[in-house]
mmCIF file of C-alpha atoms and ligand atoms in Angstrom:
data_model
loop_
_atom_site.group_PDB
_atom_site.id
_atom_site.type_symbol
_atom_site.label_atom_id
_atom_site.label_comp_id
_atom_site.label_asym_id
_atom_site.label_seq_id
_atom_site.Cartn_x
_atom_site.Cartn_y
_atom_site.Cartn_z
ATOM 1 C CA MET K 1355 -48.340 155.113 -25.108
ATOM 2 C CA ARG K 1356 -46.224 157.419 -27.364
ATOM 3 C CA LYS K 1357 -43.559 155.286 -29.306
ATOM 4 C CA PRO K 1358 -40.328 157.331 -29.783
ATOM 5 C CA LEU K 1359 -39.634 158.433 -33.274
ATOM 6 C CA ILE K 1360 -35.817 159.371 -34.520
ATOM 7 C CA ALA K 1361 -36.063 160.812 -37.859
ATOM 8 C CA GLY K 1362 -32.912 161.883 -39.875
ATOM 9 C CA ASN K 1363 -33.276 165.095 -41.890
ATOM 10 C CA TRP K 1364 -30.610 164.540 -44.560
ATOM 11 C CA LYS K 1365 -31.112 168.025 -45.864
ATOM 12 C CA MET K 1366 -29.169 168.769 -49.202
ATOM 13 C CA ASN K 1367 -27.138 165.860 -48.748
ATOM 14 C CA ASN K 1368 -26.028 162.820 -50.379
ATOM 15 C CA THR K 1369 -26.480 161.758 -54.067
ATOM 16 C CA CYS K 1370 -28.185 158.682 -54.876
ATOM 17 C CA ALA K 1371 -25.049 156.486 -54.591
ATOM 18 C CA GLN K 1372 -24.090 158.045 -51.336
ATOM 19 C CA ALA K 1373 -27.829 157.742 -49.935
ATOM 20 C CA VAL K 1374 -27.694 153.930 -50.840
ATOM 21 C CA GLY K 1375 -24.565 153.449 -49.076
ATOM 22 C CA LEU K 1376 -25.777 155.092 -46.043
ATOM 23 C CA ILE K 1377 -28.686 152.938 -45.870
ATOM 24 C CA GLU K 1378 -26.717 149.831 -46.256
ATOM 25 C CA GLU K 1379 -24.836 150.934 -43.272
ATOM 26 C CA LEU K 1380 -28.054 151.690 -41.103
ATOM 27 C CA LYS K 1381 -29.363 148.278 -42.262
ATOM 28 C CA LYS K 1382 -26.724 146.727 -40.058
ATOM 29 C CA GLY K 1383 -27.975 148.425 -36.847
ATOM 30 C CA HIS K 1384 -30.428 146.417 -34.706
ATOM 31 C CA TRP K 1385 -33.196 148.079 -32.568
ATOM 32 C CA GLY K 1386 -36.754 146.686 -31.282
ATOM 33 C CA ASP K 1387 -40.210 147.695 -31.854
ATOM 34 C CA GLU K 1388 -40.058 150.271 -29.117
ATOM 35 C CA VAL K 1389 -38.668 152.848 -31.424
ATOM 36 C CA GLU K 1390 -39.568 154.138 -34.884
ATOM 37 C CA VAL K 1391 -37.101 155.276 -37.270
ATOM 38 C CA ALA K 1392 -37.241 157.387 -40.492
ATOM 39 C CA VAL K 1393 -34.955 159.039 -42.958
ATOM 40 C CA CYS K 1394 -35.690 161.918 -45.079
ATOM 41 C CA PRO K 1395 -33.416 161.886 -48.050
ATOM 42 C CA PRO K 1396 -33.740 164.622 -50.829
ATOM 43 C CA PHE K 1397 -36.177 164.122 -53.289
ATOM 44 C CA THR K 1398 -33.595 162.785 -56.010
ATOM 45 C CA ALA K 1399 -32.630 159.817 -53.730
ATOM 46 C CA LEU K 1400 -36.341 158.599 -52.638
ATOM 47 C CA ARG K 1401 -36.811 156.069 -54.816
ATOM 48 C CA ASP K 1402 -33.260 154.664 -54.635
ATOM 49 C CA VAL K 1403 -33.620 154.693 -50.783
ATOM 50 C CA LYS K 1404 -37.065 153.110 -50.744
ATOM 51 C CA GLN K 1405 -35.397 150.271 -53.117
ATOM 52 C CA ALA K 1406 -32.297 150.054 -50.687
ATOM 53 C CA LEU K 1407 -34.600 149.788 -47.593
ATOM 54 C CA GLY K 1408 -36.407 146.708 -48.732
ATOM 55 C CA ASN K 1409 -38.039 144.986 -45.751
ATOM 56 C CA SER K 1410 -36.329 147.402 -43.147
ATOM 57 C CA PRO K 1411 -38.442 148.914 -40.584
ATOM 58 C CA ILE K 1412 -37.033 152.000 -41.500
ATOM 59 C CA ARG K 1413 -39.635 154.300 -42.830
ATOM 60 C CA LEU K 1414 -39.334 156.757 -45.745
ATOM 61 C CA GLY K 1415 -39.846 160.544 -45.229
ATOM 62 C CA ALA K 1416 -39.387 163.707 -47.410
ATOM 63 C CA GLN K 1417 -38.194 167.122 -46.623
ATOM 64 C CA ASN K 1418 -40.817 169.183 -48.086
ATOM 65 C CA VAL K 1419 -44.110 169.227 -50.380
ATOM 66 C CA TYR K 1420 -46.285 171.781 -52.117
ATOM 67 C CA CYS K 1421 -50.077 171.943 -51.555
ATOM 68 C CA GLU K 1422 -51.579 171.427 -54.844
ATOM 69 C CA ASP K 1423 -51.637 168.252 -56.715
ATOM 70 C CA ALA K 1424 -50.140 169.157 -60.200
ATOM 71 C CA GLY K 1425 -49.901 172.341 -62.279
ATOM 72 C CA ALA K 1426 -47.809 175.243 -63.159
ATOM 73 C CA PHE K 1427 -45.502 175.409 -60.087
ATOM 74 C CA THR K 1428 -41.833 175.172 -61.328
ATOM 75 C CA GLY K 1429 -39.376 173.305 -59.087
ATOM 76 C CA GLU K 1430 -42.157 171.797 -56.735
ATOM 77 C CA VAL K 1431 -43.170 168.221 -56.012
ATOM 78 C CA SER K 1432 -46.729 167.110 -55.029
ATOM 79 C CA VAL K 1433 -48.361 164.793 -52.622
ATOM 80 C CA PRO K 1434 -49.328 162.193 -55.284
ATOM 81 C CA MET K 1435 -45.731 162.239 -56.468
ATOM 82 C CA LEU K 1436 -44.455 161.280 -52.792
ATOM 83 C CA LYS K 1437 -46.947 158.964 -52.272
ATOM 84 C CA GLU K 1438 -46.052 156.909 -55.548
ATOM 85 C CA LEU K 1439 -42.608 156.629 -54.064
ATOM 86 C CA GLY K 1440 -43.692 155.057 -50.694
ATOM 87 C CA VAL K 1441 -43.194 158.189 -48.725
ATOM 88 C CA GLU K 1442 -44.880 157.986 -45.238
ATOM 89 C CA LEU K 1443 -43.673 161.169 -43.538
ATOM 90 C CA VAL K 1444 -43.189 164.624 -44.751
ATOM 91 C CA ILE K 1445 -41.239 167.396 -42.847
ATOM 92 C CA LEU K 1446 -43.154 170.791 -42.975
ATOM 93 C CA GLY K 1447 -42.158 174.284 -41.895
ATOM 94 C CA HIS K 1448 -38.529 173.555 -41.230
ATOM 95 C CA SER K 1449 -36.841 176.778 -40.152
ATOM 96 C CA GLU K 1450 -34.735 176.648 -43.337
ATOM 97 C CA ARG K 1451 -37.692 176.401 -45.518
ATOM 98 C CA ARG K 1452 -38.977 179.363 -43.537
ATOM 99 C CA ASN K 1453 -35.990 181.546 -43.378
ATOM 100 C CA VAL K 1454 -34.038 180.595 -46.493
ATOM 101 C CA PHE K 1455 -36.953 180.240 -48.851
ATOM 102 C CA GLY K 1456 -39.535 182.491 -47.184
ATOM 103 C CA GLU K 1457 -42.285 179.909 -46.204
ATOM 104 C CA THR K 1458 -45.168 181.411 -44.313
ATOM 105 C CA ASP K 1459 -47.253 180.073 -41.478
ATOM 106 C CA GLY K 1460 -50.149 180.214 -44.004
ATOM 107 C CA LEU K 1461 -48.658 178.217 -46.566
ATOM 108 C CA VAL K 1462 -47.408 175.561 -43.987
ATOM 109 C CA ASN K 1463 -50.968 175.300 -42.866
ATOM 110 C CA LYS K 1464 -52.047 174.563 -46.281
ATOM 111 C CA LYS K 1465 -49.276 171.824 -46.781
ATOM 112 C CA ALA K 1466 -50.202 170.224 -43.423
ATOM 113 C CA ALA K 1467 -53.890 169.945 -44.352
ATOM 114 C CA LYS K 1468 -52.830 168.580 -47.738
ATOM 115 C CA VAL K 1469 -50.478 165.783 -46.089
ATOM 116 C CA LEU K 1470 -52.794 164.896 -43.793
ATOM 117 C CA LYS K 1471 -55.651 164.257 -46.254
ATOM 118 C CA SER K 1472 -53.169 161.843 -48.135
ATOM 119 C CA GLY K 1473 -52.662 159.560 -45.112
ATOM 120 C CA MET K 1474 -48.972 160.607 -44.694
ATOM 121 C CA VAL K 1475 -47.694 162.069 -41.751
ATOM 122 C CA PRO K 1476 -46.481 165.624 -41.153
ATOM 123 C CA ILE K 1477 -43.486 166.333 -39.017
ATOM 124 C CA LEU K 1478 -44.134 170.047 -38.308
ATOM 125 C CA CYS K 1479 -41.206 172.157 -36.984
ATOM 126 C CA VAL K 1480 -41.467 175.140 -34.756
ATOM 127 C CA GLY K 1481 -38.689 177.081 -32.912
ATOM 128 C CA GLU K 1482 -37.348 180.413 -32.063
ATOM 129 C CA THR K 1483 -34.414 182.212 -33.336
ATOM 130 C CA LEU K 1484 -31.527 183.311 -30.960
ATOM 131 C CA GLU K 1485 -32.705 186.903 -31.122
ATOM 132 C CA GLU K 1486 -36.425 185.738 -30.194
ATOM 133 C CA ARG K 1487 -35.063 183.683 -27.200
ATOM 134 C CA GLU K 1488 -32.798 186.560 -25.979
ATOM 135 C CA GLN K 1489 -36.067 188.700 -25.836
ATOM 136 C CA ASP K 1490 -37.739 185.824 -23.877
ATOM 137 C CA LYS K 1491 -40.388 185.528 -26.988
ATOM 138 C CA THR K 1492 -40.037 181.711 -27.200
ATOM 139 C CA GLN K 1493 -43.413 180.768 -25.723
ATOM 140 C CA ASP K 1494 -45.107 183.649 -27.993
ATOM 141 C CA VAL K 1495 -43.441 182.328 -31.186
ATOM 142 C CA VAL K 1496 -44.115 178.524 -30.985
ATOM 143 C CA ARG K 1497 -47.642 179.412 -30.060
ATOM 144 C CA ARG K 1498 -48.076 181.689 -32.898
ATOM 145 C CA GLN K 1499 -46.506 179.047 -35.394
ATOM 146 C CA ILE K 1500 -48.504 176.137 -33.730
ATOM 147 C CA VAL K 1501 -51.979 178.024 -33.846
ATOM 148 C CA GLN K 1502 -51.567 179.254 -37.385
ATOM 149 C CA ASP K 1503 -49.999 176.244 -38.954
ATOM 150 C CA LEU K 1504 -52.723 173.931 -37.493
ATOM 151 C CA ASN K 1505 -55.310 176.437 -38.076
ATOM 152 C CA GLY K 1506 -58.707 174.525 -39.445
ATOM 153 C CA LEU K 1507 -57.538 171.120 -38.484
ATOM 154 C CA THR K 1508 -59.548 168.659 -36.643
ATOM 155 C CA GLY K 1509 -58.422 167.174 -33.125
ATOM 156 C CA GLU K 1510 -58.163 164.057 -34.991
ATOM 157 C CA GLU K 1511 -56.086 165.156 -37.696
ATOM 158 C CA ILE K 1512 -53.820 166.952 -35.411
ATOM 159 C CA GLU K 1513 -53.457 163.671 -33.294
ATOM 160 C CA LYS K 1514 -51.610 161.921 -36.301
ATOM 161 C CA MET K 1515 -49.091 164.647 -36.718
ATOM 162 C CA VAL K 1516 -45.664 164.751 -35.322
ATOM 163 C CA ILE K 1517 -44.277 168.242 -34.052
ATOM 164 C CA ALA K 1518 -40.637 168.806 -33.595
ATOM 165 C CA TYR K 1519 -39.211 171.980 -31.662
ATOM 166 C CA GLU K 1520 -36.097 173.236 -33.173
ATOM 167 C CA PRO K 1521 -34.620 176.187 -31.638
ATOM 168 C CA ILE K 1522 -33.006 177.605 -34.633
ATOM 169 C CA TRP K 1523 -29.961 178.684 -32.652
ATOM 170 C CA ALA K 1524 -29.136 175.198 -31.940
ATOM 171 C CA ILE K 1525 -29.566 173.960 -35.619
ATOM 172 C CA GLY K 1526 -26.115 172.877 -36.874
ATOM 173 C CA THR K 1527 -24.442 174.906 -34.487
ATOM 174 C CA GLY K 1528 -23.135 172.204 -32.101
ATOM 175 C CA ARG K 1529 -24.990 174.347 -29.329
ATOM 176 C CA SER K 1530 -27.986 172.137 -28.363
ATOM 177 C CA ALA K 1531 -30.695 173.063 -25.896
ATOM 178 C CA THR K 1532 -30.274 171.436 -22.525
ATOM 179 C CA ALA K 1533 -32.425 168.629 -21.858
ATOM 180 C CA ALA K 1534 -34.351 170.552 -19.411
ATOM 181 C CA GLU K 1535 -34.745 173.522 -21.655
ATOM 182 C CA ALA K 1536 -36.103 171.448 -24.440
ATOM 183 C CA ASP K 1537 -38.442 169.658 -22.162
ATOM 184 C CA ARG K 1538 -39.907 172.811 -20.917
ATOM 185 C CA VAL K 1539 -40.635 174.307 -24.318
ATOM 186 C CA ILE K 1540 -41.984 170.786 -25.398
ATOM 187 C CA GLY K 1541 -44.032 170.844 -22.196
ATOM 188 C CA TYR K 1542 -45.499 174.309 -23.067
ATOM 189 C CA ILE K 1543 -46.143 173.056 -26.568
ATOM 190 C CA ARG K 1544 -48.265 169.945 -25.192
ATOM 191 C CA GLY K 1545 -50.223 172.480 -23.167
ATOM 192 C CA ILE K 1546 -51.084 174.522 -26.374
ATOM 193 C CA LEU K 1547 -52.225 171.275 -28.076
ATOM 194 C CA GLU K 1548 -54.425 170.528 -25.134
ATOM 195 C CA ASP K 1549 -55.959 173.755 -25.540
ATOM 196 C CA LEU K 1550 -56.556 173.222 -29.335
ATOM 197 C CA THR K 1551 -57.656 169.452 -28.846
ATOM 198 C CA ASP K 1552 -59.763 167.977 -26.105
ATOM 199 C CA GLY K 1553 -56.847 167.649 -23.704
ATOM 200 C CA ARG K 1554 -56.580 163.874 -24.252
ATOM 201 C CA LEU K 1555 -55.200 164.300 -27.575
ATOM 202 C CA ALA K 1556 -52.274 166.494 -26.423
ATOM 203 C CA GLN K 1557 -50.992 163.348 -24.468
ATOM 204 C CA THR K 1558 -50.909 161.486 -27.554
ATOM 205 C CA ILE K 1559 -49.131 163.665 -29.978
ATOM 206 C CA ARG K 1560 -45.360 162.837 -30.264
ATOM 207 C CA ILE K 1561 -43.220 165.823 -29.890
ATOM 208 C CA LEU K 1562 -39.596 165.725 -30.998
ATOM 209 C CA TYR K 1563 -36.597 167.733 -30.300
ATOM 210 C CA GLY K 1564 -34.240 168.907 -32.879
ATOM 211 C CA GLY K 1565 -31.093 170.693 -32.895
ATOM 212 C CA SER K 1566 -27.459 169.443 -32.673
ATOM 213 C CA VAL K 1567 -28.656 166.092 -31.274
ATOM 214 C CA LYS K 1568 -25.609 163.501 -31.138
ATOM 215 C CA PRO K 1569 -25.210 160.227 -29.218
ATOM 216 C CA GLY K 1570 -23.495 162.281 -26.378
ATOM 217 C CA ASN K 1571 -26.464 164.416 -25.582
ATOM 218 C CA ALA K 1572 -29.523 162.057 -26.816
ATOM 219 C CA GLU K 1573 -29.727 160.000 -23.559
ATOM 220 C CA ALA K 1574 -30.121 162.934 -21.463
ATOM 221 C CA LEU K 1575 -33.015 164.443 -23.876
ATOM 222 C CA PHE K 1576 -34.588 161.188 -24.268
ATOM 223 C CA GLU K 1577 -34.869 160.976 -20.450
ATOM 224 C CA MET K 1578 -37.191 163.724 -20.365
ATOM 225 C CA PRO K 1579 -40.961 163.263 -19.792
ATOM 226 C CA HIS K 1580 -41.909 165.323 -22.708
ATOM 227 C CA ILE K 1581 -39.388 164.648 -25.355
ATOM 228 C CA ASP K 1582 -40.526 161.849 -27.591
ATOM 229 C CA GLY K 1583 -37.503 161.308 -29.872
ATOM 230 C CA ALA K 1584 -35.468 163.608 -32.254
ATOM 231 C CA LEU K 1585 -35.115 165.307 -35.588
ATOM 232 C CA VAL K 1586 -31.674 164.948 -36.541
ATOM 233 C CA GLY K 1587 -29.830 166.895 -38.983
ATOM 234 C CA GLY K 1588 -25.754 166.383 -39.147
ATOM 235 C CA ALA K 1589 -25.530 163.284 -37.012
ATOM 236 C CA SER K 1590 -28.052 161.430 -39.131
ATOM 237 C CA LEU K 1591 -25.473 161.577 -42.238
ATOM 238 C CA LYS K 1592 -23.028 159.321 -40.082
ATOM 239 C CA ALA K 1593 -24.460 155.731 -39.617
ATOM 240 C CA ASN K 1594 -22.560 155.061 -36.515
ATOM 241 C CA GLU K 1595 -23.917 158.577 -34.912
ATOM 242 C CA PHE K 1596 -27.360 157.946 -36.172
ATOM 243 C CA LEU K 1597 -27.372 154.577 -34.638
ATOM 244 C CA GLY K 1598 -25.986 155.394 -31.480
ATOM 245 C CA ILE K 1599 -28.974 158.155 -31.097
ATOM 246 C CA ILE K 1600 -31.544 155.246 -32.026
ATOM 247 C CA LYS K 1601 -29.817 153.086 -29.049
ATOM 248 C CA TYR K 1602 -30.599 155.781 -26.663
ATOM 249 C CA ALA K 1603 -34.353 155.985 -27.566
ATOM 250 C CA ALA K 1604 -35.293 152.281 -27.834
ATOM 251 C CA GLY K 1605 -36.567 150.996 -24.787
ATOM 252 C CA LYS K 1606 -38.103 154.562 -23.717
ATOM 253 C CA GLU K 1607 -41.822 154.211 -22.871
ATOM 254 C CA ILE K 1608 -43.705 157.413 -22.725
ATOM 255 C CA GLY K 1609 -46.778 158.670 -21.534
HETATM 256 P P1 LIG J 1246 -28.571 169.522 -36.811
HETATM 257 O O1 LIG J 1246 -28.923 168.248 -36.092
HETATM 258 O O2 LIG J 1246 -27.625 169.510 -37.849
HETATM 259 O O3 LIG J 1246 -28.392 170.603 -35.759
HETATM 260 O O4 LIG J 1246 -29.948 169.870 -37.317
HETATM 261 C C1 LIG J 1246 -31.070 169.626 -36.915
HETATM 262 C C2 LIG J 1246 -32.441 169.786 -37.722
HETATM 263 O O5 LIG J 1246 -32.476 171.068 -38.543
HETATM 264 C C3 LIG J 1246 -33.109 168.668 -38.197
HETATM 265 O O6 LIG J 1246 -34.177 168.833 -38.925
#
């Protein structure tokens, strides 16, 4: 059985004071055990958010990490630093990291191995550009990313990960993939994982959709058999919208 996950990627938004305000609003929401919820604030707000969460079931995630423990890596943050703050999940390979900051699949692979060894859960993002989509290359692109980003990891390690399919043309554009389109690609990704693991594992790995998820399209997305939740950008910055999305994931049993 796969438990749906709704994770908020706040990106470069929210000062510490704003972050704490948003957490206080989110804590007013109610949902059951059937859905897991996480927020991924900027590094600077992690400690305050952890404190504001108190005994809330909301889990703490980070948006990135470097693949070395310490050293001369100006501007980077390491796995032990995140663990010390109570971080449990780490977004890796987000398209903004790949496209704005030039992260390669090789680097994402090193980061994934490092995060898994630490016991934190990587949320690995993959997805195609509009141009690639129009050239019918979506499957080639996500296969290349998955195969390279997971290179050398064992089936048991891969099973602990979360994958997020985020078509780049749908991120921050208001133009979500249709539920059927997203489900088709996510089903294809599940097939790749089946090839890479022993088949059984592919049914246990959670695969999220990300890209303009809002309360208005969440229900249709979560009704699809392969979609195990969402990685939410813009709508995760507004408590009522994020809670609205969580509501549609609660009660969904998958697998
Ligand atoms: P939006 O929900 O703002 O489209 O962002 C999606 C995203 O990039 C989540 O990681």
